[in-house]
Coordinates of C-alpha atoms in Angstrom, one line a residue:
Chain A
M1 CA -100.9 55.2 -248.9
E2 CA -100.4 51.8 -247.3
F3 CA -102.0 53.1 -244.1
F4 CA -104.9 54.4 -246.1
L5 CA -105.4 51.1 -247.9
Q6 CA -105.2 49.1 -244.7
L7 CA -107.8 51.4 -243.1
L8 CA -110.0 51.0 -246.2
V9 CA -109.8 47.3 -245.9
N10 CA -110.4 47.3 -242.2
G11 CA -113.3 49.7 -242.6
I12 CA -115.0 47.5 -245.2
S13 CA -114.5 44.3 -243.2
L14 CA -115.8 46.1 -240.0
G15 CA -118.7 47.3 -242.1
F16 CA -119.6 43.8 -243.3
L17 CA -119.5 42.7 -239.7
Y18 CA -121.9 45.4 -238.8
A19 CA -124.2 44.6 -241.7
L20 CA -124.1 40.9 -240.7
S21 CA -125.0 41.7 -237.1
A22 CA -127.8 44.0 -238.3
L23 CA -129.6 41.3 -240.4
G24 CA -131.7 40.0 -237.5
F25 CA -132.7 43.5 -236.6
V26 CA -133.8 44.3 -240.1
M27 CA -135.7 41.0 -240.2
I28 CA -137.8 41.9 -237.1
F29 CA -138.3 45.4 -238.3
K30 CA -139.3 44.4 -241.8
S31 CA -142.1 42.1 -240.6
S32 CA -143.4 43.6 -237.3
S33 CA -142.1 47.2 -237.3
V34 CA -140.6 46.6 -233.8
L35 CA -137.4 48.4 -232.9
N36 CA -135.6 45.7 -231.1
F37 CA -133.4 47.1 -228.3
A38 CA -132.6 43.6 -227.1
H39 CA -130.7 42.9 -230.4
G40 CA -127.2 43.0 -228.8
E41 CA -128.4 40.6 -226.1
L42 CA -129.8 38.2 -228.7
L43 CA -126.4 38.2 -230.4
A44 CA -124.8 37.6 -227.0
I45 CA -127.2 34.7 -226.1
G46 CA -126.3 33.0 -229.4
A47 CA -122.6 33.5 -228.9
F48 CA -122.8 32.2 -225.3
L49 CA -125.0 29.2 -226.1
F50 CA -122.4 28.2 -228.6
L51 CA -119.6 28.8 -226.1
A52 CA -121.3 26.7 -223.4
L53 CA -122.0 23.9 -225.9
S54 CA -118.6 23.8 -227.5
T55 CA -116.3 24.3 -224.5
W56 CA -118.4 23.3 -221.4
A57 CA -120.4 20.4 -222.9
K58 CA -117.6 19.6 -225.3
L59 CA -119.9 18.8 -228.2
P60 CA -118.4 18.6 -231.7
I61 CA -118.4 22.0 -233.4
I62 CA -121.0 21.1 -236.0
L63 CA -123.4 19.6 -233.4
A64 CA -122.9 22.6 -231.1
F65 CA -123.6 24.9 -234.0
A66 CA -126.8 23.1 -234.9
V67 CA -128.0 22.9 -231.3
T68 CA -127.3 26.7 -230.9
L69 CA -129.4 27.5 -234.0
I70 CA -132.3 25.3 -232.8
G71 CA -132.1 26.8 -229.4
S72 CA -132.1 30.4 -230.6
F73 CA -134.9 29.6 -233.0
S74 CA -137.0 28.4 -230.1
L75 CA -136.0 31.3 -228.0
G76 CA -137.3 33.7 -230.7
F77 CA -140.6 31.9 -230.7
I78 CA -140.8 32.1 -226.9
I79 CA -140.0 35.8 -226.8
E80 CA -142.6 36.6 -229.4
R81 CA -145.3 34.4 -227.8
F82 CA -144.9 35.6 -224.2
F83 CA -143.6 39.1 -224.5
L84 CA -144.5 40.7 -227.8
R85 CA -147.8 39.1 -228.6
P86 CA -149.7 40.8 -225.7
L87 CA -148.5 44.1 -227.1
I88 CA -149.9 43.9 -230.7
G89 CA -151.6 47.1 -231.3
E90 CA -150.1 49.0 -228.3
E91 CA -148.1 52.3 -228.6
L92 CA -144.7 52.3 -230.2
I93 CA -143.0 53.5 -227.0
E94 CA -144.3 50.6 -225.0
V95 CA -143.0 48.1 -227.5
I96 CA -139.6 49.8 -227.4
M97 CA -139.5 49.8 -223.6
L98 CA -140.5 46.2 -223.6
T99 CA -137.5 45.3 -225.6
V100 CA -135.4 47.5 -223.4
G101 CA -136.7 45.6 -220.4
L102 CA -135.9 42.3 -222.1
A103 CA -132.4 43.5 -222.9
A104 CA -131.8 44.3 -219.2
M105 CA -133.2 40.9 -218.2
F106 CA -131.0 39.0 -220.7
K107 CA -127.9 41.0 -219.9
G108 CA -128.4 40.4 -216.2
L109 CA -128.9 36.7 -216.7
L110 CA -125.9 36.3 -219.0
L111 CA -123.7 38.3 -216.6
F112 CA -124.9 36.2 -213.7
I113 CA -124.1 32.9 -215.5
F114 CA -121.0 33.8 -217.5
G115 CA -119.6 36.8 -215.7
G116 CA -118.1 39.9 -217.4
D117 CA -114.9 38.3 -218.7
I118 CA -113.9 37.8 -222.3
H119 CA -114.2 34.1 -223.3
S120 CA -112.9 32.7 -226.5
Y121 CA -113.9 29.8 -228.7
P122 CA -111.6 26.9 -229.6
N123 CA -110.0 27.6 -232.9
F124 CA -111.8 25.8 -235.7
L125 CA -111.5 28.0 -238.8
P126 CA -109.2 26.9 -241.6
E127 CA -106.0 29.0 -241.7
G128 CA -105.7 29.0 -245.5
L129 CA -108.4 31.7 -245.9
S130 CA -106.3 34.7 -244.9
M131 CA -105.3 37.0 -247.8
Q132 CA -102.2 39.2 -248.3
W133 CA -101.6 41.9 -250.9
G134 CA -98.2 43.5 -250.3
A135 CA -98.3 44.9 -246.8
I136 CA -102.1 44.8 -246.5
Q137 CA -103.5 41.7 -244.9
I138 CA -106.9 40.4 -244.2
P139 CA -107.1 37.8 -241.5
S140 CA -109.0 34.6 -242.2
V141 CA -111.9 35.4 -239.8
Y142 CA -112.7 38.5 -241.8
V143 CA -112.7 36.6 -245.1
A144 CA -115.0 34.0 -243.5
T145 CA -117.3 36.8 -242.3
F146 CA -117.3 38.3 -245.7
I147 CA -118.3 34.9 -247.3
I148 CA -120.9 34.1 -244.6
G149 CA -122.3 37.7 -244.9
I150 CA -122.6 37.5 -248.7
I151 CA -124.3 34.0 -248.6
F152 CA -126.8 35.2 -246.0
L153 CA -127.6 38.4 -247.8
I154 CA -128.3 36.5 -250.9
I155 CA -130.5 34.0 -249.1
F156 CA -132.3 36.9 -247.4
G157 CA -132.8 38.7 -250.6
F158 CA -134.4 35.7 -252.3
F159 CA -136.4 34.8 -249.2
F160 CA -138.1 38.2 -249.1
K161 CA -138.5 38.5 -252.8
Y162 CA -139.7 35.1 -253.8
S163 CA -140.8 32.8 -250.9
S164 CA -144.4 33.0 -249.8
Q165 CA -143.4 33.5 -246.1
G166 CA -141.1 36.4 -247.2
I167 CA -143.9 38.0 -249.1
Y168 CA -146.3 37.6 -246.2
M169 CA -143.7 39.3 -244.0
R170 CA -143.4 42.2 -246.3
S171 CA -147.1 42.5 -246.6
V172 CA -147.6 42.6 -242.8
A173 CA -144.9 45.2 -242.5
D174 CA -146.4 47.3 -245.2
N175 CA -150.0 47.3 -243.9
Q176 CA -151.1 45.1 -241.1
P177 CA -154.9 45.4 -241.4
A178 CA -154.8 44.9 -245.1
A179 CA -152.6 41.8 -244.8
L180 CA -154.9 40.5 -242.2
S181 CA -158.0 41.0 -244.4
L182 CA -156.3 39.2 -247.3
G183 CA -155.9 36.1 -245.2
V184 CA -152.3 36.4 -244.0
H185 CA -151.7 34.7 -240.7
V186 CA -150.2 37.8 -239.0
R187 CA -149.4 36.1 -235.7
R188 CA -147.6 33.3 -237.4
V189 CA -145.6 35.8 -239.4
F190 CA -144.6 37.6 -236.3
A191 CA -143.6 34.4 -234.5
L192 CA -141.7 33.1 -237.5
S193 CA -139.8 36.4 -238.0
W194 CA -138.7 36.6 -234.4
A195 CA -137.6 33.0 -234.5
I196 CA -135.6 33.5 -237.8
A197 CA -134.2 36.8 -236.4
A198 CA -133.0 35.1 -233.3
L199 CA -131.4 32.4 -235.4
V200 CA -129.6 34.9 -237.6
C201 CA -128.6 36.8 -234.5
A202 CA -127.1 33.7 -233.0
M203 CA -125.1 33.2 -236.2
S204 CA -123.9 36.8 -236.2
G205 CA -123.1 36.5 -232.5
I206 CA -120.9 33.5 -233.1
V207 CA -119.0 35.3 -235.9
L208 CA -118.5 38.3 -233.7
G209 CA -117.4 36.0 -230.9
I210 CA -114.8 34.4 -233.1
I211 CA -113.4 37.9 -234.1
N212 CA -113.6 39.9 -230.8
G213 CA -114.0 37.2 -228.2
V214 CA -117.2 36.5 -226.4
N215 CA -118.1 39.3 -223.9
V216 CA -121.5 40.4 -222.8
H217 CA -120.7 44.1 -222.7
N218 CA -119.1 44.2 -226.1
L219 CA -121.9 42.3 -227.8
S220 CA -124.6 44.4 -226.3
A221 CA -122.7 47.5 -227.3
I222 CA -122.8 46.2 -230.9
G223 CA -126.5 46.0 -230.5
L224 CA -126.6 49.7 -230.2
K225 CA -124.2 50.2 -233.0
V226 CA -126.7 48.5 -235.2
F227 CA -129.1 51.6 -235.1
P228 CA -126.9 54.0 -237.1
V229 CA -126.1 51.2 -239.5
V230 CA -129.6 50.3 -240.2
I231 CA -131.1 53.8 -240.1
L232 CA -128.5 55.2 -242.4
G233 CA -129.5 52.7 -245.1
G234 CA -133.2 53.0 -244.4
L235 CA -134.9 50.7 -241.9
D236 CA -136.5 48.4 -244.4
S237 CA -133.8 47.8 -246.9
I238 CA -131.3 45.0 -246.7
G239 CA -129.1 46.4 -249.4
G240 CA -129.2 49.6 -247.4
A241 CA -128.1 47.8 -244.3
I242 CA -124.9 46.6 -246.1
L243 CA -124.2 50.0 -247.5
G244 CA -124.9 51.6 -244.1
G245 CA -122.6 49.1 -242.4
V246 CA -119.8 49.8 -244.8
I247 CA -120.2 53.6 -244.5
I248 CA -120.2 53.4 -240.7
G249 CA -117.3 51.0 -240.7
L250 CA -115.2 53.3 -243.0
L251 CA -116.2 56.3 -240.9
E252 CA -115.1 54.6 -237.7
T253 CA -111.8 53.3 -239.0
F254 CA -110.9 56.6 -240.7
T255 CA -111.7 58.8 -237.8
G256 CA -109.9 56.3 -235.6
G257 CA -106.9 56.3 -237.8
Y258 CA -106.6 60.0 -238.8
I259 CA -108.4 62.1 -236.2
S260 CA -108.8 60.6 -232.7
T261 CA -109.8 57.3 -231.3
S262 CA -112.2 58.8 -228.8
L263 CA -114.2 60.6 -231.6
R264 CA -114.5 57.2 -233.4
E265 CA -117.4 56.1 -231.2
V266 CA -119.5 59.3 -231.8
V267 CA -118.9 60.0 -235.5
P268 CA -121.5 57.5 -236.7
Y269 CA -124.1 59.2 -234.7
I270 CA -123.2 62.7 -235.8
V271 CA -123.3 61.6 -239.5
L272 CA -126.5 59.8 -238.8
V273 CA -128.2 63.0 -237.5
L274 CA -126.9 65.0 -240.5
I275 CA -128.1 62.4 -243.0
L276 CA -131.5 62.1 -241.4
M277 CA -132.0 65.9 -241.6
V278 CA -131.5 65.6 -245.3
K279 CA -133.2 62.3 -246.0
P280 CA -135.6 61.5 -243.2
Y281 CA -136.1 57.9 -244.2
G282 CA -132.4 57.0 -244.6
L283 CA -130.6 56.6 -247.9
F284 CA -132.7 53.7 -249.3
G285 CA -135.7 53.6 -247.0
L286 CA -139.2 53.6 -248.4
V287 CA -140.8 57.0 -248.1
E288 CA -144.1 56.6 -246.4
I289 CA -147.0 58.6 -247.7
E290 CA -149.1 59.6 -244.8
R291 CA -152.8 60.3 -244.8
V292 CA -154.8 61.6 -242.0
Chain B
M1 CA -167.7 76.7 -207.8
Q2 CA -169.1 73.5 -206.5
K3 CA -169.5 73.1 -202.8
F4 CA -169.0 69.8 -201.0
Q5 CA -170.6 67.2 -203.2
F6 CA -170.1 63.6 -204.2
H7 CA -168.9 62.3 -207.5
P8 CA -171.7 61.7 -209.9
C9 CA -172.0 58.1 -210.9
G10 CA -171.4 58.8 -214.6
N11 CA -170.2 61.4 -216.9
F12 CA -172.6 64.4 -216.7
K13 CA -170.3 67.1 -217.9
E14 CA -172.1 69.8 -219.8
S15 CA -169.3 72.1 -220.9
Y16 CA -165.6 72.0 -221.8
Y17 CA -164.7 73.9 -218.7
Q18 CA -166.2 71.2 -216.5
E19 CA -164.0 68.7 -218.4
L20 CA -161.0 70.9 -217.6
T21 CA -161.4 71.0 -213.8
I22 CA -158.6 69.5 -211.8
F23 CA -160.7 68.8 -208.7
E24 CA -164.1 67.5 -209.4
T25 CA -165.2 67.8 -205.8
D26 CA -163.8 69.6 -202.8
F27 CA -162.6 66.3 -201.4
G28 CA -159.8 66.4 -203.9
R29 CA -158.7 69.8 -202.7
L30 CA -159.0 68.6 -199.1
W31 CA -156.8 65.6 -199.8
M32 CA -154.3 67.7 -201.6
I33 CA -154.0 70.1 -198.6
I34 CA -153.6 67.1 -196.3
G35 CA -150.9 65.8 -198.6
L36 CA -149.1 69.1 -198.7
I37 CA -149.2 69.3 -194.9
L38 CA -147.8 65.8 -194.7
L39 CA -145.1 66.6 -197.3
F40 CA -143.9 69.7 -195.6
G41 CA -144.9 69.5 -192.0
V42 CA -144.6 65.8 -191.0
I43 CA -142.4 63.8 -193.3
P44 CA -139.2 65.8 -193.0
F45 CA -139.4 65.6 -189.2
I46 CA -140.0 61.9 -188.8
S47 CA -137.6 60.6 -191.5
S48 CA -134.2 59.4 -190.8
A49 CA -131.2 60.8 -192.8
F50 CA -131.3 57.8 -195.1
V51 CA -135.0 58.1 -195.8
L52 CA -134.5 61.8 -196.4
Y53 CA -131.8 61.1 -199.0
V54 CA -134.1 58.6 -200.8
L55 CA -136.9 61.2 -200.7
N56 CA -134.7 63.9 -202.1
T57 CA -133.6 61.6 -205.0
M58 CA -137.2 60.8 -205.7
G59 CA -138.1 64.5 -205.8
I60 CA -135.3 65.4 -208.2
Y61 CA -136.1 62.5 -210.5
A62 CA -139.8 63.2 -210.3
I63 CA -139.3 66.8 -211.7
A64 CA -137.3 65.4 -214.6
A65 CA -139.9 62.6 -215.2
I66 CA -142.7 65.2 -215.3
G67 CA -140.7 67.0 -218.0
L68 CA -140.3 63.8 -220.0
N69 CA -143.9 63.0 -219.7
L70 CA -144.8 66.4 -221.2
L71 CA -142.7 65.4 -224.2
I72 CA -143.5 61.7 -224.6
G73 CA -146.8 61.3 -222.9
Y74 CA -148.5 64.5 -224.1
T75 CA -146.7 65.5 -227.3
G76 CA -145.8 62.0 -228.5
Q77 CA -142.2 62.7 -229.3
I78 CA -140.1 59.9 -228.1
S79 CA -136.8 61.1 -226.7
L80 CA -134.0 58.8 -225.7
G81 CA -131.8 61.7 -224.6
H82 CA -133.4 62.9 -221.4
G83 CA -130.6 61.5 -219.3
A84 CA -128.1 63.5 -221.3
F85 CA -130.2 66.7 -220.9
F86 CA -130.3 66.0 -217.1
G87 CA -126.6 65.9 -217.3
V88 CA -126.4 69.1 -219.3
G89 CA -128.4 70.8 -216.6
A90 CA -126.2 69.4 -213.8
Y91 CA -123.0 70.6 -215.6
A92 CA -124.5 73.9 -216.5
A93 CA -125.4 74.6 -212.8
A94 CA -122.0 73.4 -211.6
I95 CA -120.0 75.4 -214.2
L96 CA -122.1 78.5 -213.5
A97 CA -121.6 78.1 -209.8
T98 CA -117.9 77.5 -209.8
R99 CA -116.7 79.6 -212.8
A100 CA -119.2 82.5 -212.9
H101 CA -120.1 82.4 -209.1
F102 CA -123.8 82.4 -209.7
P103 CA -125.8 82.1 -206.5
F104 CA -127.9 79.1 -206.0
W105 CA -131.2 80.7 -206.9
A106 CA -129.9 82.1 -210.2
A107 CA -127.9 79.0 -211.2
L108 CA -130.9 76.7 -211.3
P109 CA -133.1 78.6 -213.7
A110 CA -130.1 79.5 -215.8
A111 CA -129.2 75.8 -216.0
G112 CA -132.8 75.1 -217.0
L113 CA -132.6 77.7 -219.8
I114 CA -129.3 76.4 -221.1
T115 CA -130.6 72.9 -221.2
A116 CA -133.8 74.1 -222.9
A117 CA -131.6 75.6 -225.6
V118 CA -129.6 72.4 -226.0
G119 CA -132.9 70.4 -226.0
M120 CA -134.2 72.6 -228.8
V121 CA -131.1 71.9 -230.9
F122 CA -131.6 68.2 -230.5
G123 CA -135.3 68.7 -231.1
L124 CA -134.6 70.2 -234.5
P125 CA -134.7 66.7 -236.2
S126 CA -138.3 66.5 -235.1
A127 CA -139.1 68.9 -238.0
R128 CA -138.7 66.1 -240.4
L129 CA -138.5 62.9 -238.4
K130 CA -141.0 61.0 -236.4
H131 CA -141.6 57.8 -234.6
L132 CA -138.6 55.4 -234.9
Y133 CA -136.4 57.8 -236.8
L134 CA -136.8 60.6 -234.2
C135 CA -136.2 58.0 -231.5
I136 CA -132.8 57.1 -233.1
A137 CA -132.0 60.8 -233.7
T138 CA -132.4 61.5 -230.0
L139 CA -130.4 58.4 -229.2
A140 CA -127.6 60.0 -231.3
G141 CA -128.1 63.2 -229.3
Q142 CA -127.6 61.2 -226.1
F143 CA -124.2 59.8 -227.3
I144 CA -123.1 63.2 -228.7
I145 CA -123.8 65.0 -225.4
E146 CA -122.1 62.2 -223.4
Y147 CA -119.0 62.6 -225.6
V148 CA -118.9 66.3 -225.2
L149 CA -119.2 66.0 -221.4
V150 CA -116.3 63.7 -221.3
Q151 CA -114.1 65.3 -223.9
W152 CA -114.5 69.1 -223.3
E153 CA -112.1 68.9 -220.5
G154 CA -111.5 72.7 -220.3
L155 CA -115.1 73.3 -219.4
T156 CA -116.4 70.1 -217.8
G157 CA -113.3 68.7 -216.1
G158 CA -113.4 65.6 -218.2
A159 CA -113.9 62.3 -216.4
A160 CA -112.8 63.8 -213.1
G161 CA -115.9 66.0 -213.0
I162 CA -116.6 69.2 -211.0
S163 CA -117.4 69.7 -207.4
V164 CA -119.9 72.3 -206.3
I165 CA -119.5 73.2 -202.7
G166 CA -121.4 75.4 -200.3
A167 CA -124.8 76.1 -201.7
T168 CA -126.6 78.8 -199.8
L169 CA -130.0 80.2 -200.2
F170 CA -130.9 83.5 -198.5
G171 CA -128.2 82.8 -195.9
L172 CA -129.4 79.2 -195.2
D173 CA -126.8 76.5 -195.5
L174 CA -128.1 73.9 -198.0
G175 CA -125.6 71.2 -197.0
N176 CA -128.2 69.8 -194.7
D177 CA -130.5 67.1 -196.1
R178 CA -133.6 68.5 -194.4
T179 CA -133.1 72.0 -195.8
F180 CA -132.5 70.6 -199.2
Y181 CA -135.6 68.6 -198.9
Y182 CA -137.6 71.8 -198.6
V183 CA -135.9 73.3 -201.6
I184 CA -136.5 70.2 -203.7
Y185 CA -140.1 69.7 -202.8
I186 CA -141.0 73.4 -203.1
C187 CA -139.6 73.3 -206.7
F188 CA -141.4 70.0 -207.2
V189 CA -144.8 71.3 -206.2
F190 CA -144.3 74.4 -208.3
F191 CA -143.2 72.4 -211.4
A192 CA -146.0 69.9 -211.0
W193 CA -148.5 72.7 -210.7
V194 CA -147.1 74.4 -213.8
A195 CA -147.3 71.1 -215.7
V196 CA -150.9 70.2 -214.7
N197 CA -152.0 73.7 -215.7
L198 CA -150.0 73.8 -218.9
I199 CA -152.0 70.9 -220.2
R200 CA -155.2 72.9 -219.8
T201 CA -153.9 75.8 -221.9
R202 CA -153.9 76.1 -225.7
Y203 CA -150.3 74.9 -225.7
G204 CA -151.2 71.7 -223.8
R205 CA -154.2 71.1 -226.2
A206 CA -151.9 71.6 -229.2
F207 CA -149.4 69.1 -227.7
I208 CA -152.2 66.5 -227.3
A209 CA -153.5 67.2 -230.8
I210 CA -150.0 66.6 -232.2
R211 CA -149.6 63.4 -230.2
D212 CA -152.9 62.0 -231.4
N213 CA -152.5 62.8 -235.1
D214 CA -149.9 65.3 -236.2
R215 CA -151.2 65.5 -239.8
A216 CA -154.7 66.3 -238.6
A217 CA -153.3 68.8 -236.1
E218 CA -151.5 70.6 -238.9
G219 CA -154.6 70.5 -241.0
M220 CA -156.5 72.3 -238.2
G221 CA -154.0 75.1 -238.2
I222 CA -151.6 74.1 -235.4
P223 CA -148.0 75.0 -236.5
I224 CA -146.6 71.6 -235.5
F225 CA -142.9 72.2 -235.7
P226 CA -142.8 75.2 -233.3
Y227 CA -145.0 73.3 -230.9
K228 CA -142.8 70.3 -231.1
L229 CA -139.7 72.5 -230.4
L230 CA -141.6 74.2 -227.6
S231 CA -142.3 70.8 -226.1
F232 CA -138.6 69.8 -226.4
A233 CA -137.7 73.1 -224.7
I234 CA -140.1 72.7 -221.8
S235 CA -139.2 69.1 -221.3
S236 CA -135.4 69.9 -221.3
F237 CA -136.0 72.9 -219.0
Y238 CA -137.5 70.5 -216.5
A239 CA -134.6 68.0 -217.0
G240 CA -132.0 70.8 -216.7
F241 CA -133.6 72.3 -213.6
A242 CA -133.7 68.8 -212.0
G243 CA -130.1 68.2 -213.1
G244 CA -129.0 71.5 -211.4
L245 CA -130.7 70.4 -208.2
Y246 CA -128.9 67.0 -208.6
A247 CA -125.5 68.7 -209.0
Y248 CA -126.0 70.8 -205.9
Y249 CA -127.3 67.9 -203.9
M250 CA -124.6 65.4 -205.0
I251 CA -121.9 68.1 -204.5
S252 CA -119.5 66.4 -207.0
I253 CA -120.6 65.3 -210.5
T254 CA -118.9 63.2 -213.2
P255 CA -120.2 62.3 -216.7
E256 CA -120.6 58.7 -215.6
P257 CA -124.3 58.7 -214.4
F258 CA -125.7 60.6 -217.3
N259 CA -125.6 57.7 -219.8
L260 CA -128.1 56.0 -221.9
W261 CA -129.2 53.9 -219.0
L262 CA -130.4 57.0 -217.2
S263 CA -132.5 58.0 -220.2
I264 CA -134.0 54.5 -220.1
V265 CA -134.7 54.8 -216.4
F266 CA -136.6 58.1 -217.0
I267 CA -138.7 56.5 -219.8
A268 CA -139.3 53.5 -217.5
M269 CA -140.5 55.9 -214.8
I270 CA -143.1 57.5 -217.0
I271 CA -144.2 54.2 -218.6
I272 CA -144.6 52.4 -215.2
G273 CA -146.2 55.5 -213.8
G274 CA -148.5 56.2 -216.7
L275 CA -148.0 58.0 -220.0
G276 CA -149.8 61.2 -220.4
N277 CA -150.4 61.6 -216.7
I278 CA -148.7 64.0 -214.4
P279 CA -149.3 62.2 -211.1
G280 CA -148.3 59.1 -212.9
S281 CA -144.8 60.4 -213.6
V282 CA -144.4 61.0 -209.8
F283 CA -145.7 57.5 -209.0
G284 CA -143.2 56.1 -211.5
A285 CA -140.3 58.1 -210.0
V286 CA -141.2 56.9 -206.5
F287 CA -141.5 53.3 -207.7
I288 CA -138.2 53.2 -209.6
V289 CA -136.2 54.9 -206.9
T290 CA -137.7 52.6 -204.3
L291 CA -137.0 49.6 -206.5
E292 CA -133.4 50.6 -207.1
E293 CA -132.8 51.1 -203.4
V294 CA -134.5 47.9 -202.4
L295 CA -132.5 46.0 -205.1
S296 CA -129.2 47.5 -204.1
H297 CA -129.8 46.7 -200.4
A298 CA -131.0 43.2 -201.2
T299 CA -127.9 42.5 -203.3
E300 CA -125.6 43.9 -200.6
Y301 CA -127.4 41.7 -198.0
L302 CA -127.2 38.6 -200.2
M303 CA -123.5 39.3 -201.0
N304 CA -122.8 39.4 -197.2
I305 CA -124.6 36.0 -196.8
G306 CA -122.6 34.6 -199.7
A307 CA -119.3 35.9 -198.2
S308 CA -120.0 34.3 -194.8
T309 CA -121.1 30.9 -196.2
G310 CA -118.3 30.8 -198.7
V311 CA -120.7 30.7 -201.7
A312 CA -119.0 33.1 -204.0
I313 CA -121.9 34.2 -206.3
T314 CA -122.0 37.6 -207.9
I315 CA -125.6 38.6 -207.5
A316 CA -125.1 42.1 -208.7
P317 CA -126.2 41.3 -212.3
L318 CA -129.5 40.0 -211.0
R319 CA -130.3 43.6 -210.1
E320 CA -130.5 44.4 -213.7
F321 CA -132.5 41.3 -214.3
V322 CA -135.2 42.3 -211.8
F323 CA -135.3 45.8 -213.0
G324 CA -135.9 44.6 -216.6
L325 CA -138.5 42.1 -215.3
A326 CA -140.4 44.9 -213.5
I327 CA -140.5 47.0 -216.7
V328 CA -141.6 44.0 -218.8
L329 CA -144.3 42.9 -216.3
F330 CA -145.7 46.4 -216.0
I331 CA -145.9 46.9 -219.7
I332 CA -147.6 43.5 -220.3
F333 CA -150.0 43.5 -217.4
E334 CA -150.7 47.2 -216.8
P335 CA -149.7 49.2 -219.9
K336 CA -151.4 52.3 -218.5
G337 CA -149.2 52.2 -215.4
I338 CA -149.6 52.9 -211.8
A339 CA -151.8 55.9 -212.4
E340 CA -154.4 53.5 -213.8
V341 CA -154.1 51.1 -210.9
W342 CA -154.6 54.1 -208.6
R343 CA -157.7 55.2 -210.5
I344 CA -159.2 51.7 -210.3
V345 CA -158.5 51.5 -206.6
R346 CA -160.1 54.9 -206.0
S347 CA -163.1 54.2 -208.1
G348 CA -163.4 50.9 -206.3
F349 CA -163.7 52.8 -203.0
R350 CA -166.0 55.3 -204.5
L351 CA -168.4 52.8 -206.0
W352 CA -168.3 50.5 -203.1
P353 CA -170.4 48.3 -202.5
F354 CA -171.6 48.3 -206.1
S355 CA -168.2 48.3 -207.8
Y356 CA -167.9 46.0 -210.7

């Protein structure tokens, strides 16, 4: 029973981690319908920028954090301006392959600069956050993730629901020509959504780096893990992303704990295919009505 | 049948059959015959062993890329699992050869058929999914197949892999690069011929209709699900056959190479070559294999320089960077691929001195 509860807690914290790392992905998809294969690399860029600033340049943590966020915000702008904008209106597969190419470029550069080793941040989280119930314990990083995750999800929810930019983004995602004809500045929406997504990615990358250590391969692998998480919940729903994250996290820890550790990596994908067969737009995705 | 004539300077086609012709003038046929003579009569005899190895790799990848182009470029179903299907073909051929003692000529088509069956299973989600969701479902297929290849140790030998030794065809020893060159390129010519002609049949037209607008295609009476499945089957057959050739050519296979990266490389081939264009997939395969060879030699060379001058830089990751850069630049500056460049160059010659 204790084992079960510990797995449950681990699964939920892992799920929140996945949901947090999926936020930037959902952001881009919600506004521009681009499936971003460079997501893991964006996480890694944020994490490494923070690493370089905090350990190499020895900036104070707060300053390093702020500079990282500004840096990734600008990077998002640059990516959109120079790589994605020429492709507006092109085929889906070409946009996908462009992000795959970007992923290879970023990964190559990061490996070239930082190597394939695991780096770690200086310890700056307060220790008092860790929780303990009987034999079950939650380390403080997970508690911090949980809190950061909840805060961000709430901010995101309000942003998309009430702010004018959020509403523009939803309108562009829903119907680009219609949004254009109603006076929405579509290019600005794209640029802004990439910039915000890169910023959120940097944040999630830093959290992931605190928990697992900063490593290019691990972070880009998490970029692939985002797909089942996001698709399971439905690509355009943030609440779905949380639920998807928690489902995938629980599936992984329970198969890892009770069946076999090697099956752990594949189970999310098997479940994903089965769910997609029953509900083609994910659990909470918007069903598109198609007309010829 | 037209006799020797020049290209008209405009589109003067009067019937659908004229639109369907592969060679508009006999010059095209002539060039193709010259190309075939070069391919079979000249190139294998003037190439060094290394060049032959590169050419053989190109041939194998080109067959698989043609298959993927039928699926993505013509039917519009994005698959991220082609690398895994290639692996299934390689393993099927290797297992049939070592366990069931299939001869070479029977193992390859059998591997193709097995892969086609597997491809149809992973094509089943296309009944309900499309676009991004289908893309992710095939990504899941890629990971599931990779897992099976590593974990089903009784059949696949796990991470250690299988070795296939001593392929013979009609008494010929196929261990030789030059003999294998002939095998690969005869298969290649055959499969390219089939693909080019498949597009001109009702099946090919149905594929294109589904790509352009599946709802409209359904409305016009094309049963889209069977055709999508058929497209998955044909594409996987190509991948499986090419995988079988790969297994025999490489002699020993492990699950390692058949990862997501290989699927991405296949898609890169058809995008760089040209989507919905059979010669384009061949150009793409040639380009990517050349790029990979050049990059691996360049990194080796630079590493040696680095070692002798004492500058310890690992340049290997830059390979990935340049590869990604090539894909990105091609997509931004020539989204229709090398096939389009080739068409522009050709029409430049044809319209000279009045090209615009």
